[in-house]
Amino acid sequence: QKEVEQNSGPLSVPEGAIASLNCTYSDRGSQSFFWYRQYSGKSPELIMSIYSNGDKEDGRFTAQLNKASQYVSLLIRDSQPSDSATYLCAVISDYKLSFGAGTTVTVRA
Amino acid sequence: ETGVTQTPRHLVMGMTNKKSLKCEQHLGHNAMYWYKQSAKKPLELMFVYSLEERVENNSVPSRFSPECPNSSHLFLHLHTLQPEDSALYLCASSQVFSGGAKDTQYFGPGTRLTVL
């Protein structure tokens, strides 16, 4: 069983729309959750971290965490072409950071 | 230099070569990591060093040999690699290795390795 699962996509959204990315994880004891963005050929860059149930907003990005459902999501509001990238969900489990395979997002101009 | 740097950015080597990848972090962090990223696969953790001690070795073949001489530098020594080892090798660092919020990892630009 995969530790961190994401919809692989690709997810195509029109410019200005909301992109919704989902992630589930298997370790119920996980406490720290991260979203990274990775442009093609580049390294992952941190977008947000979240540790408590509920929503956390940072600019156009909102992370949502539900530990009871073992679910974390990322919403991108007012999507821009520059948001086109692969988004990686990462969860700390047993001290290690486990990554999902990523969801590729394409924002259509 | 700021953040996490890696050299070389690209490397092509034969199966009988010996080469080394270098990572340096300028963030004052105490933990450093090596990851392998192959096409269409999740990042795979290879090694973790905390305060210059190896704390994790994720069943990595012995043809990969890490070295952490101090908290700012991390090396990955490569020898007799196989073509399937071709991948993007990423270095990361975090403030600590504790399983909590201070484990936020920051990545270097990676080394694109091709084994012929």
PDB file of C-alpha atoms in Angstrom:
ATOM      1  CA  GLN A   1       0.000   0.000   0.000  1.00  0.00           C
ATOM      2  CA  LYS A   2       1.338   3.401  -1.003  1.00  0.00           C
ATOM      3  CA  GLU A   3       1.971   5.703   1.935  1.00  0.00           C
ATOM      4  CA  VAL A   4       0.902   8.867   0.123  1.00  0.00           C
ATOM      5  CA  GLU A   5      -1.534   8.831  -2.780  1.00  0.00           C
ATOM      6  CA  GLN A   6      -2.439  11.606  -5.170  1.00  0.00           C
ATOM      7  CA  ASN A   7      -4.530  11.787  -8.318  1.00  0.00           C
ATOM      8  CA  SER A   8      -1.914  11.716 -11.047  1.00  0.00           C
ATOM      9  CA  GLY A   9      -3.875  13.995 -13.358  1.00  0.00           C
ATOM     10  CA  PRO A  10      -3.219  15.754 -15.529  1.00  0.00           C
ATOM     11  CA  LEU A  11      -5.591  18.361 -14.167  1.00  0.00           C
ATOM     12  CA  SER A  12      -6.467  21.011 -16.710  1.00  0.00           C
ATOM     13  CA  VAL A  13      -8.142  24.218 -15.529  1.00  0.00           C
ATOM     14  CA  PRO A  14      -8.885  27.493 -17.298  1.00  0.00           C
ATOM     15  CA  GLU A  15      -7.066  30.629 -16.226  1.00  0.00           C
ATOM     16  CA  GLY A  16      -8.808  32.252 -13.281  1.00  0.00           C
ATOM     17  CA  ALA A  17     -10.467  29.044 -12.083  1.00  0.00           C
ATOM     18  CA  ILE A  18      -9.844  27.089  -8.887  1.00  0.00           C
ATOM     19  CA  ALA A  19      -7.590  24.043  -9.077  1.00  0.00           C
ATOM     20  CA  SER A  20      -8.296  21.419  -6.416  1.00  0.00           C
ATOM     21  CA  LEU A  21      -5.653  18.826  -5.550  1.00  0.00           C
ATOM     22  CA  ASN A  22      -6.214  15.879  -3.242  1.00  0.00           C
ATOM     23  CA  CYS A  23      -3.926  13.664  -1.200  1.00  0.00           C
ATOM     24  CA  THR A  24      -4.523  10.761   1.171  1.00  0.00           C
ATOM     25  CA  TYR A  25      -2.018   9.132   3.487  1.00  0.00           C
ATOM     26  CA  SER A  26      -1.858   5.826   5.284  1.00  0.00           C
ATOM     27  CA  ASP A  27      -0.104   6.601   8.594  1.00  0.00           C
ATOM     28  CA  ARG A  28      -2.741   7.792  11.047  1.00  0.00           C
ATOM     29  CA  GLY A  29      -0.001   9.067  13.356  1.00  0.00           C
ATOM     30  CA  SER A  30       1.395  11.565  10.829  1.00  0.00           C
ATOM     31  CA  GLN A  31       1.506  15.118  12.150  1.00  0.00           C
ATOM     32  CA  SER A  32       3.249  17.208   9.499  1.00  0.00           C
ATOM     33  CA  PHE A  33       2.096  17.752   5.928  1.00  0.00           C
ATOM     34  CA  PHE A  34       3.578  19.695   3.039  1.00  0.00           C
ATOM     35  CA  TRP A  35       2.785  20.755  -0.493  1.00  0.00           C
ATOM     36  CA  TYR A  36       5.636  21.258  -2.945  1.00  0.00           C
ATOM     37  CA  ARG A  37       5.527  22.585  -6.498  1.00  0.00           C
ATOM     38  CA  GLN A  38       7.893  21.181  -9.111  1.00  0.00           C
ATOM     39  CA  TYR A  39       8.306  22.736 -12.521  1.00  0.00           C
ATOM     40  CA  SER A  40       9.491  20.455 -15.292  1.00  0.00           C
ATOM     41  CA  GLY A  41      13.219  19.827 -14.976  1.00  0.00           C
ATOM     42  CA  LYS A  42      13.453  21.695 -11.684  1.00  0.00           C
ATOM     43  CA  SER A  43      13.606  20.716  -8.041  1.00  0.00           C
ATOM     44  CA  PRO A  44      10.622  20.796  -5.653  1.00  0.00           C
ATOM     45  CA  GLU A  45       9.926  24.096  -3.924  1.00  0.00           C
ATOM     46  CA  LEU A  46       7.864  24.385  -0.764  1.00  0.00           C
ATOM     47  CA  ILE A  47       4.464  26.030  -1.131  1.00  0.00           C
ATOM     48  CA  MET A  48       2.837  25.351   2.218  1.00  0.00           C
ATOM     49  CA  SER A  49       3.012  23.315   5.364  1.00  0.00           C
ATOM     50  CA  ILE A  50       0.084  22.426   7.603  1.00  0.00           C
ATOM     51  CA  TYR A  51       0.001  20.677  10.958  1.00  0.00           C
ATOM     52  CA  SER A  52      -3.487  21.238  12.422  1.00  0.00           C
ATOM     53  CA  ASN A  53      -6.930  20.236  11.209  1.00  0.00           C
ATOM     54  CA  GLY A  54      -8.686  22.903   9.190  1.00  0.00           C
ATOM     55  CA  ASP A  55      -7.666  25.405   6.576  1.00  0.00           C
ATOM     56  CA  LYS A  56      -4.478  27.387   6.145  1.00  0.00           C
ATOM     57  CA  GLU A  57      -4.349  30.174   3.602  1.00  0.00           C
ATOM     58  CA  ASP A  58      -1.310  31.773   1.986  1.00  0.00           C
ATOM     59  CA  GLY A  59      -2.072  34.125  -0.866  1.00  0.00           C
ATOM     60  CA  ARG A  60      -3.877  32.213  -3.593  1.00  0.00           C
ATOM     61  CA  PHE A  61      -3.147  28.871  -1.944  1.00  0.00           C
ATOM     62  CA  THR A  62      -5.255  27.151   0.712  1.00  0.00           C
ATOM     63  CA  ALA A  63      -4.288  23.879   2.328  1.00  0.00           C
ATOM     64  CA  GLN A  64      -6.926  21.805   4.084  1.00  0.00           C
ATOM     65  CA  LEU A  65      -6.194  19.024   6.537  1.00  0.00           C
ATOM     66  CA  ASN A  66      -8.537  16.389   7.952  1.00  0.00           C
ATOM     67  CA  LYS A  67      -6.601  13.950  10.101  1.00  0.00           C
ATOM     68  CA  ALA A  68      -9.656  11.824  10.885  1.00  0.00           C
ATOM     69  CA  SER A  69     -10.108  11.146   7.174  1.00  0.00           C
ATOM     70  CA  GLN A  70      -6.324  11.091   6.554  1.00  0.00           C
ATOM     71  CA  TYR A  71      -6.804  13.631   3.826  1.00  0.00           C
ATOM     72  CA  VAL A  72      -4.984  16.810   2.852  1.00  0.00           C
ATOM     73  CA  SER A  73      -5.839  19.049  -0.078  1.00  0.00           C
ATOM     74  CA  LEU A  74      -4.548  22.132  -1.848  1.00  0.00           C
ATOM     75  CA  LEU A  75      -6.703  24.734  -3.527  1.00  0.00           C
ATOM     76  CA  ILE A  76      -5.211  27.192  -6.000  1.00  0.00           C
ATOM     77  CA  ARG A  77      -7.510  30.168  -6.534  1.00  0.00           C
ATOM     78  CA  ASP A  78      -7.391  32.442  -9.588  1.00  0.00           C
ATOM     79  CA  SER A  79      -5.130  29.936 -11.365  1.00  0.00           C
ATOM     80  CA  GLN A  80      -2.444  31.452 -13.573  1.00  0.00           C
ATOM     81  CA  PRO A  81      -0.447  29.890 -16.420  1.00  0.00           C
ATOM     82  CA  SER A  82       2.597  30.151 -14.134  1.00  0.00           C
ATOM     83  CA  ASP A  83       0.875  27.666 -11.798  1.00  0.00           C
ATOM     84  CA  SER A  84       1.301  24.937 -14.431  1.00  0.00           C
ATOM     85  CA  ALA A  85       3.528  22.410 -12.674  1.00  0.00           C
ATOM     86  CA  THR A  86       3.485  19.128 -10.786  1.00  0.00           C
ATOM     87  CA  TYR A  87       2.289  19.432  -7.196  1.00  0.00           C
ATOM     88  CA  LEU A  88       3.731  17.003  -4.666  1.00  0.00           C
ATOM     89  CA  CYS A  89       2.045  16.088  -1.414  1.00  0.00           C
ATOM     90  CA  ALA A  90       4.466  15.056   1.327  1.00  0.00           C
ATOM     91  CA  VAL A  91       3.799  13.588   4.755  1.00  0.00           C
ATOM     92  CA  ILE A  92       6.166  12.952   7.632  1.00  0.00           C
ATOM     93  CA  SER A  93       5.762   9.366   8.757  1.00  0.00           C
ATOM     94  CA  ASP A  94       8.167   7.630  11.130  1.00  0.00           C
ATOM     95  CA  TYR A  95      10.435  10.700  10.994  1.00  0.00           C
ATOM     96  CA  LYS A  96      10.727  10.385   7.207  1.00  0.00           C
ATOM     97  CA  LEU A  97       9.177  12.576   4.539  1.00  0.00           C
ATOM     98  CA  SER A  98       7.172  10.432   2.112  1.00  0.00           C
ATOM     99  CA  PHE A  99       6.070  11.901  -1.180  1.00  0.00           C
ATOM    100  CA  GLY A 100       3.146  11.175  -3.429  1.00  0.00           C
ATOM    101  CA  ALA A 101       3.728  10.702  -7.140  1.00  0.00           C
ATOM    102  CA  GLY A 102       2.436  14.216  -7.817  1.00  0.00           C
ATOM    103  CA  THR A 103      -0.478  15.780  -9.688  1.00  0.00           C
ATOM    104  CA  THR A 104       0.316  17.621 -12.889  1.00  0.00           C
ATOM    105  CA  VAL A 105      -1.676  20.828 -13.321  1.00  0.00           C
ATOM    106  CA  THR A 106      -2.044  22.683 -16.600  1.00  0.00           C
ATOM    107  CA  VAL A 107      -3.631  26.134 -16.572  1.00  0.00           C
ATOM    108  CA  ARG A 108      -5.135  27.038 -19.958  1.00  0.00           C
ATOM    109  CA  ALA A 109      -4.829  30.688 -20.960  1.00  0.00           C
TER     110      ALA A 109
ATOM    111  CA  GLU B   1      25.423  31.364  -2.509  1.00  0.00           C
ATOM    112  CA  THR B   2      22.137  30.905  -0.760  1.00  0.00           C
ATOM    113  CA  GLY B   3      19.919  27.947   0.029  1.00  0.00           C
ATOM    114  CA  VAL B   4      21.020  24.520  -1.097  1.00  0.00           C
ATOM    115  CA  THR B   5      23.468  24.117  -3.970  1.00  0.00           C
ATOM    116  CA  GLN B   6      24.440  20.989  -5.878  1.00  0.00           C
ATOM    117  CA  THR B   7      27.250  20.217  -8.293  1.00  0.00           C
ATOM    118  CA  PRO B   8      27.502  19.111 -10.982  1.00  0.00           C
ATOM    119  CA  ARG B   9      24.095  19.929 -12.442  1.00  0.00           C
ATOM    120  CA  HIS B  10      24.500  17.311 -15.166  1.00  0.00           C
ATOM    121  CA  LEU B  11      26.660  14.192 -15.207  1.00  0.00           C
ATOM    122  CA  VAL B  12      27.122  11.489 -17.801  1.00  0.00           C
ATOM    123  CA  MET B  13      29.156   8.481 -16.745  1.00  0.00           C
ATOM    124  CA  GLY B  14      29.960   4.991 -17.866  1.00  0.00           C
ATOM    125  CA  MET B  15      29.228   1.952 -15.755  1.00  0.00           C
ATOM    126  CA  THR B  16      32.870   1.581 -14.765  1.00  0.00           C
ATOM    127  CA  ASN B  17      33.426   5.202 -13.741  1.00  0.00           C
ATOM    128  CA  LYS B  18      33.662   6.628 -10.255  1.00  0.00           C
ATOM    129  CA  LYS B  19      32.176  10.037  -9.644  1.00  0.00           C
ATOM    130  CA  SER B  20      30.864  12.111  -6.748  1.00  0.00           C
ATOM    131  CA  LEU B  21      27.913  14.427  -6.311  1.00  0.00           C
ATOM    132  CA  LYS B  22      28.289  17.374  -3.974  1.00  0.00           C
ATOM    133  CA  CYS B  23      25.683  19.225  -1.949  1.00  0.00           C
ATOM    134  CA  GLU B  24      26.167  22.300   0.213  1.00  0.00           C
ATOM    135  CA  GLN B  25      23.568  24.051   2.348  1.00  0.00           C
ATOM    136  CA  HIS B  26      23.883  27.662   3.483  1.00  0.00           C
ATOM    137  CA  LEU B  27      20.858  27.613   5.815  1.00  0.00           C
ATOM    138  CA  GLY B  28      22.486  26.589   9.070  1.00  0.00           C
ATOM    139  CA  HIS B  29      20.536  23.327   9.062  1.00  0.00           C
ATOM    140  CA  ASN B  30      21.511  20.185  10.936  1.00  0.00           C
ATOM    141  CA  ALA B  31      19.953  17.503   8.723  1.00  0.00           C
ATOM    142  CA  MET B  32      20.678  16.646   5.092  1.00  0.00           C
ATOM    143  CA  TYR B  33      19.112  14.178   2.713  1.00  0.00           C
ATOM    144  CA  TRP B  34      19.689  12.455  -0.618  1.00  0.00           C
ATOM    145  CA  TYR B  35      16.697  11.601  -2.813  1.00  0.00           C
ATOM    146  CA  LYS B  36      16.395   9.862  -6.165  1.00  0.00           C
ATOM    147  CA  GLN B  37      13.693  10.967  -8.596  1.00  0.00           C
ATOM    148  CA  SER B  38      13.029   8.737 -11.571  1.00  0.00           C
ATOM    149  CA  ALA B  39      10.535   9.536 -14.302  1.00  0.00           C
ATOM    150  CA  LYS B  40       6.893   9.080 -13.254  1.00  0.00           C
ATOM    151  CA  LYS B  41       7.869   7.804  -9.783  1.00  0.00           C
ATOM    152  CA  PRO B  42       7.677   9.467  -6.369  1.00  0.00           C
ATOM    153  CA  LEU B  43      10.808  10.831  -4.804  1.00  0.00           C
ATOM    154  CA  GLU B  44      12.684   8.034  -3.097  1.00  0.00           C
ATOM    155  CA  LEU B  45      14.570   8.805   0.095  1.00  0.00           C
ATOM    156  CA  MET B  46      18.073   7.342  -0.045  1.00  0.00           C
ATOM    157  CA  PHE B  47      19.985   8.644   2.962  1.00  0.00           C
ATOM    158  CA  VAL B  48      19.488  10.923   5.936  1.00  0.00           C
ATOM    159  CA  TYR B  49      22.203  12.570   8.000  1.00  0.00           C
ATOM    160  CA  SER B  50      21.490  14.346  11.256  1.00  0.00           C
ATOM    161  CA  LEU B  51      24.344  16.209  12.933  1.00  0.00           C
ATOM    162  CA  GLU B  52      26.725  14.450  10.538  1.00  0.00           C
ATOM    163  CA  GLU B  53      25.576  10.977  11.576  1.00  0.00           C
ATOM    164  CA  ARG B  54      23.739   8.712   9.171  1.00  0.00           C
ATOM    165  CA  VAL B  55      20.327   7.982  10.643  1.00  0.00           C
ATOM    166  CA  GLU B  56      18.643   6.395   7.651  1.00  0.00           C
ATOM    167  CA  ASN B  57      19.770   4.151   4.859  1.00  0.00           C
ATOM    168  CA  ASN B  58      16.789   3.175   2.792  1.00  0.00           C
ATOM    169  CA  SER B  59      18.028  -0.160   1.406  1.00  0.00           C
ATOM    170  CA  VAL B  60      20.198   1.614  -1.125  1.00  0.00           C
ATOM    171  CA  PRO B  61      22.677  -0.494  -3.153  1.00  0.00           C
ATOM    172  CA  SER B  62      26.276  -0.254  -2.012  1.00  0.00           C
ATOM    173  CA  ARG B  63      27.304   1.313  -5.317  1.00  0.00           C
ATOM    174  CA  PHE B  64      25.963   4.528  -3.747  1.00  0.00           C
ATOM    175  CA  SER B  65      28.100   5.696  -0.833  1.00  0.00           C
ATOM    176  CA  PRO B  66      27.223   8.855   1.118  1.00  0.00           C
ATOM    177  CA  GLU B  67      29.595  11.045   3.086  1.00  0.00           C
ATOM    178  CA  CYS B  68      28.810  13.927   5.422  1.00  0.00           C
ATOM    179  CA  PRO B  69      32.037  15.592   6.617  1.00  0.00           C
ATOM    180  CA  ASN B  70      30.175  18.424   8.369  1.00  0.00           C
ATOM    181  CA  SER B  71      26.642  19.753   8.734  1.00  0.00           C
ATOM    182  CA  SER B  72      26.942  21.932   5.636  1.00  0.00           C
ATOM    183  CA  HIS B  73      28.269  19.414   3.138  1.00  0.00           C
ATOM    184  CA  LEU B  74      26.984  16.128   1.809  1.00  0.00           C
ATOM    185  CA  PHE B  75      28.479  13.919  -0.870  1.00  0.00           C
ATOM    186  CA  LEU B  76      27.199  10.931  -2.807  1.00  0.00           C
ATOM    187  CA  HIS B  77      29.983   8.768  -4.181  1.00  0.00           C
ATOM    188  CA  LEU B  78      29.043   6.690  -7.208  1.00  0.00           C
ATOM    189  CA  HIS B  79      30.792   3.610  -8.591  1.00  0.00           C
ATOM    190  CA  THR B  80      29.900   0.842 -11.024  1.00  0.00           C
ATOM    191  CA  LEU B  81      26.437   2.245 -11.585  1.00  0.00           C
ATOM    192  CA  GLN B  82      23.807   0.675 -13.810  1.00  0.00           C
ATOM    193  CA  PRO B  83      21.754   2.361 -16.542  1.00  0.00           C
ATOM    194  CA  GLU B  84      18.669   2.109 -14.318  1.00  0.00           C
ATOM    195  CA  ASP B  85      20.417   4.451 -11.881  1.00  0.00           C
ATOM    196  CA  SER B  86      19.918   7.280 -14.358  1.00  0.00           C
ATOM    197  CA  ALA B  87      17.710   9.813 -12.577  1.00  0.00           C
ATOM    198  CA  LEU B  88      17.570  13.234 -10.955  1.00  0.00           C
ATOM    199  CA  TYR B  89      19.427  13.147  -7.632  1.00  0.00           C
ATOM    200  CA  LEU B  90      18.193  15.737  -5.194  1.00  0.00           C
ATOM    201  CA  CYS B  91      19.774  16.965  -2.009  1.00  0.00           C
ATOM    202  CA  ALA B  92      17.688  18.578   0.708  1.00  0.00           C
ATOM    203  CA  SER B  93      18.264  20.015   4.162  1.00  0.00           C
ATOM    204  CA  SER B  94      16.113  20.750   7.185  1.00  0.00           C
ATOM    205  CA  GLN B  95      16.637  22.519  10.472  1.00  0.00           C
ATOM    206  CA  VAL B  96      16.453  19.262  12.389  1.00  0.00           C
ATOM    207  CA  PHE B  97      15.470  15.627  11.908  1.00  0.00           C
ATOM    208  CA  SER B  98      12.761  15.159  14.496  1.00  0.00           C
ATOM    209  CA  GLY B  99       9.560  14.162  12.709  1.00  0.00           C
ATOM    210  CA  GLY B 100       7.968  17.534  13.353  1.00  0.00           C
ATOM    211  CA  ALA B 101       7.430  20.989  11.927  1.00  0.00           C
ATOM    212  CA  LYS B 102      11.129  21.920  11.966  1.00  0.00           C
ATOM    213  CA  ASP B 103      11.758  19.096   9.510  1.00  0.00           C
ATOM    214  CA  THR B 104      10.569  21.274   6.626  1.00  0.00           C
ATOM    215  CA  GLN B 105      12.924  20.334   3.822  1.00  0.00           C
ATOM    216  CA  TYR B 106      14.436  22.647   1.244  1.00  0.00           C
ATOM    217  CA  PHE B 107      15.782  21.178  -1.960  1.00  0.00           C
ATOM    218  CA  GLY B 108      18.785  21.875  -4.105  1.00  0.00           C
ATOM    219  CA  PRO B 109      18.501  22.106  -7.901  1.00  0.00           C
ATOM    220  CA  GLY B 110      19.480  18.476  -8.399  1.00  0.00           C
ATOM    221  CA  THR B 111      22.026  16.597 -10.483  1.00  0.00           C
ATOM    222  CA  ARG B 112      20.712  14.988 -13.661  1.00  0.00           C
ATOM    223  CA  LEU B 113      22.653  11.727 -13.899  1.00  0.00           C
ATOM    224  CA  THR B 114      22.862   9.593 -17.027  1.00  0.00           C
ATOM    225  CA  VAL B 115      24.593   6.212 -16.866  1.00  0.00           C
ATOM    226  CA  LEU B 116      25.616   4.801 -20.217  1.00  0.00           C
TER     227      LEU B 116
END
